[in-house]
Coordinates of N, CA and C in Angstrom, one line a residue:
M26 N 62.9 -49.1 174.2 CA 62.0 -48.3 173.4 C 61.5 -49.2 172.3
A27 N 60.2 -49.1 172.0 CA 59.5 -49.9 171.0 C 59.8 -49.3 169.7
K28 N 60.0 -50.3 168.7 CA 60.3 -49.8 167.4 C 59.0 -49.5 166.6
P29 N 59.0 -48.5 165.7 CA 57.8 -48.1 165.0 C 57.3 -49.2 164.1
N30 N 56.0 -49.3 164.0 CA 55.3 -50.3 163.1 C 55.0 -49.6 161.8
Y31 N 55.9 -49.6 160.9 CA 55.7 -48.9 159.6 C 54.6 -49.5 158.8
Q32 N 54.4 -50.8 158.8 CA 53.3 -51.4 158.1 C 51.9 -50.8 158.5
F33 N 51.7 -50.7 159.8 CA 50.5 -50.1 160.4 C 50.3 -48.7 159.9
E34 N 51.4 -47.9 160.0 CA 51.3 -46.5 159.5 C 51.0 -46.4 158.0
K35 N 51.6 -47.2 157.2 CA 51.3 -47.2 155.8 C 49.9 -47.6 155.5
R36 N 49.4 -48.6 156.2 CA 48.0 -49.1 156.0 C 47.0 -48.0 156.4
Q37 N 47.3 -47.2 157.5 CA 46.4 -46.1 157.9 C 46.4 -45.0 156.8
R38 N 47.6 -44.7 156.3 CA 47.7 -43.7 155.2 C 46.9 -44.1 154.0
E39 N 47.0 -45.4 153.6 CA 46.2 -46.0 152.5 C 44.7 -45.9 152.7
L40 N 44.3 -46.2 153.9 CA 42.9 -46.1 154.2 C 42.4 -44.7 154.2
Q41 N 43.2 -43.8 154.6 CA 42.8 -42.3 154.6 C 42.7 -41.9 153.1
K42 N 43.6 -42.3 152.3 CA 43.6 -41.9 150.9 C 42.3 -42.5 150.2
K43 N 42.0 -43.8 150.5 CA 40.9 -44.4 149.9 C 39.6 -43.7 150.4
Q44 N 39.5 -43.4 151.7 CA 38.3 -42.7 152.2 C 38.1 -41.3 151.5
K45 N 39.2 -40.6 151.4 CA 39.1 -39.3 150.8 C 38.7 -39.4 149.3
K46 N 39.2 -40.4 148.6 CA 38.8 -40.7 147.2 C 37.3 -41.0 147.1
V47 N 36.8 -41.8 148.0 CA 35.4 -42.1 148.0 C 34.5 -40.9 148.3
E48 N 34.9 -40.1 149.2 CA 34.2 -38.9 149.5 C 34.2 -37.9 148.4
K49 N 35.3 -37.8 147.7 CA 35.4 -36.9 146.5 C 34.5 -37.4 145.4
A50 N 34.4 -38.7 145.2 CA 33.6 -39.3 144.2 C 32.1 -39.0 144.5
Q51 N 31.8 -39.1 145.8 CA 30.4 -38.9 146.2 C 30.0 -37.4 146.0
R52 N 30.9 -36.5 146.3 CA 30.7 -35.1 146.1 C 30.5 -34.8 144.6
K53 N 31.3 -35.4 143.8 CA 31.2 -35.2 142.4 C 29.9 -35.7 141.8
A54 N 29.5 -36.9 142.3 CA 28.2 -37.4 141.9 C 27.0 -36.6 142.3
Q55 N 27.1 -36.0 143.5 CA 26.0 -35.1 144.0 C 26.0 -33.8 143.1
A56 N 27.2 -33.3 142.8 CA 27.2 -32.1 142.0 C 26.6 -32.3 140.6
E57 N 26.9 -33.5 140.0 CA 26.4 -33.8 138.7 C 24.9 -34.0 138.7
S58 N 24.4 -34.6 139.8 CA 22.9 -34.9 139.9 C 22.2 -33.6 140.3
A59 N 22.8 -32.7 140.9 CA 22.2 -31.4 141.4 C 22.0 -30.5 140.2
E60 N 22.9 -30.4 139.3 CA 22.7 -29.5 138.1 C 22.6 -30.3 136.8
P61 N 21.4 -30.3 136.2 CA 21.3 -31.1 135.0 C 22.1 -30.4 133.9
S62 N 22.5 -31.2 132.9 CA 23.4 -30.6 131.8 C 22.6 -29.6 131.0
R63 N 21.3 -29.8 130.8 CA 20.5 -28.8 130.0 C 19.1 -28.9 130.4
P64 N 18.5 -27.7 130.8 CA 17.1 -27.7 131.2 C 16.2 -28.2 130.1
V65 N 15.1 -28.8 130.4 CA 14.2 -29.5 129.5 C 13.6 -28.5 128.6
D66 N 13.2 -27.3 129.1 CA 12.5 -26.3 128.3 C 13.4 -25.5 127.3
S67 N 14.7 -25.5 127.5 CA 15.6 -24.8 126.6 C 15.8 -25.5 125.3
P68 N 15.9 -24.7 124.2 CA 16.1 -25.4 122.9 C 17.5 -25.8 122.7
I69 N 17.7 -26.8 121.8 CA 19.0 -27.3 121.5 C 19.6 -26.3 120.6
E70 N 20.9 -26.0 120.7 CA 21.6 -25.0 119.9 C 21.4 -25.1 118.4
N71 N 21.6 -26.3 117.9 CA 21.5 -26.5 116.4 C 20.1 -26.8 115.9
E72 N 19.1 -26.8 116.8 CA 17.8 -27.1 116.3 C 17.2 -25.8 115.8
T73 N 16.5 -25.9 114.6 CA 15.8 -24.7 114.1 C 14.4 -24.7 114.6
P74 N 13.9 -23.5 114.9 CA 12.5 -23.3 115.4 C 11.5 -23.8 114.4
P75 N 10.4 -24.3 114.8 CA 9.4 -24.7 113.9 C 8.8 -23.5 113.1
A76 N 8.6 -23.7 111.8 CA 8.1 -22.6 110.9 C 6.7 -22.5 110.9

């Protein structure tokens, strides 16, 4: 019976974790770019309207 290659298994798990982390970062970047923090036409909360 062949003995298990633990180093290979560990490396595969590390690669999966890294890939998942990259995908999560990409989704987060897309979400941030899809919704702007404040629309251009809306007034700033502390800004007083022109008199």
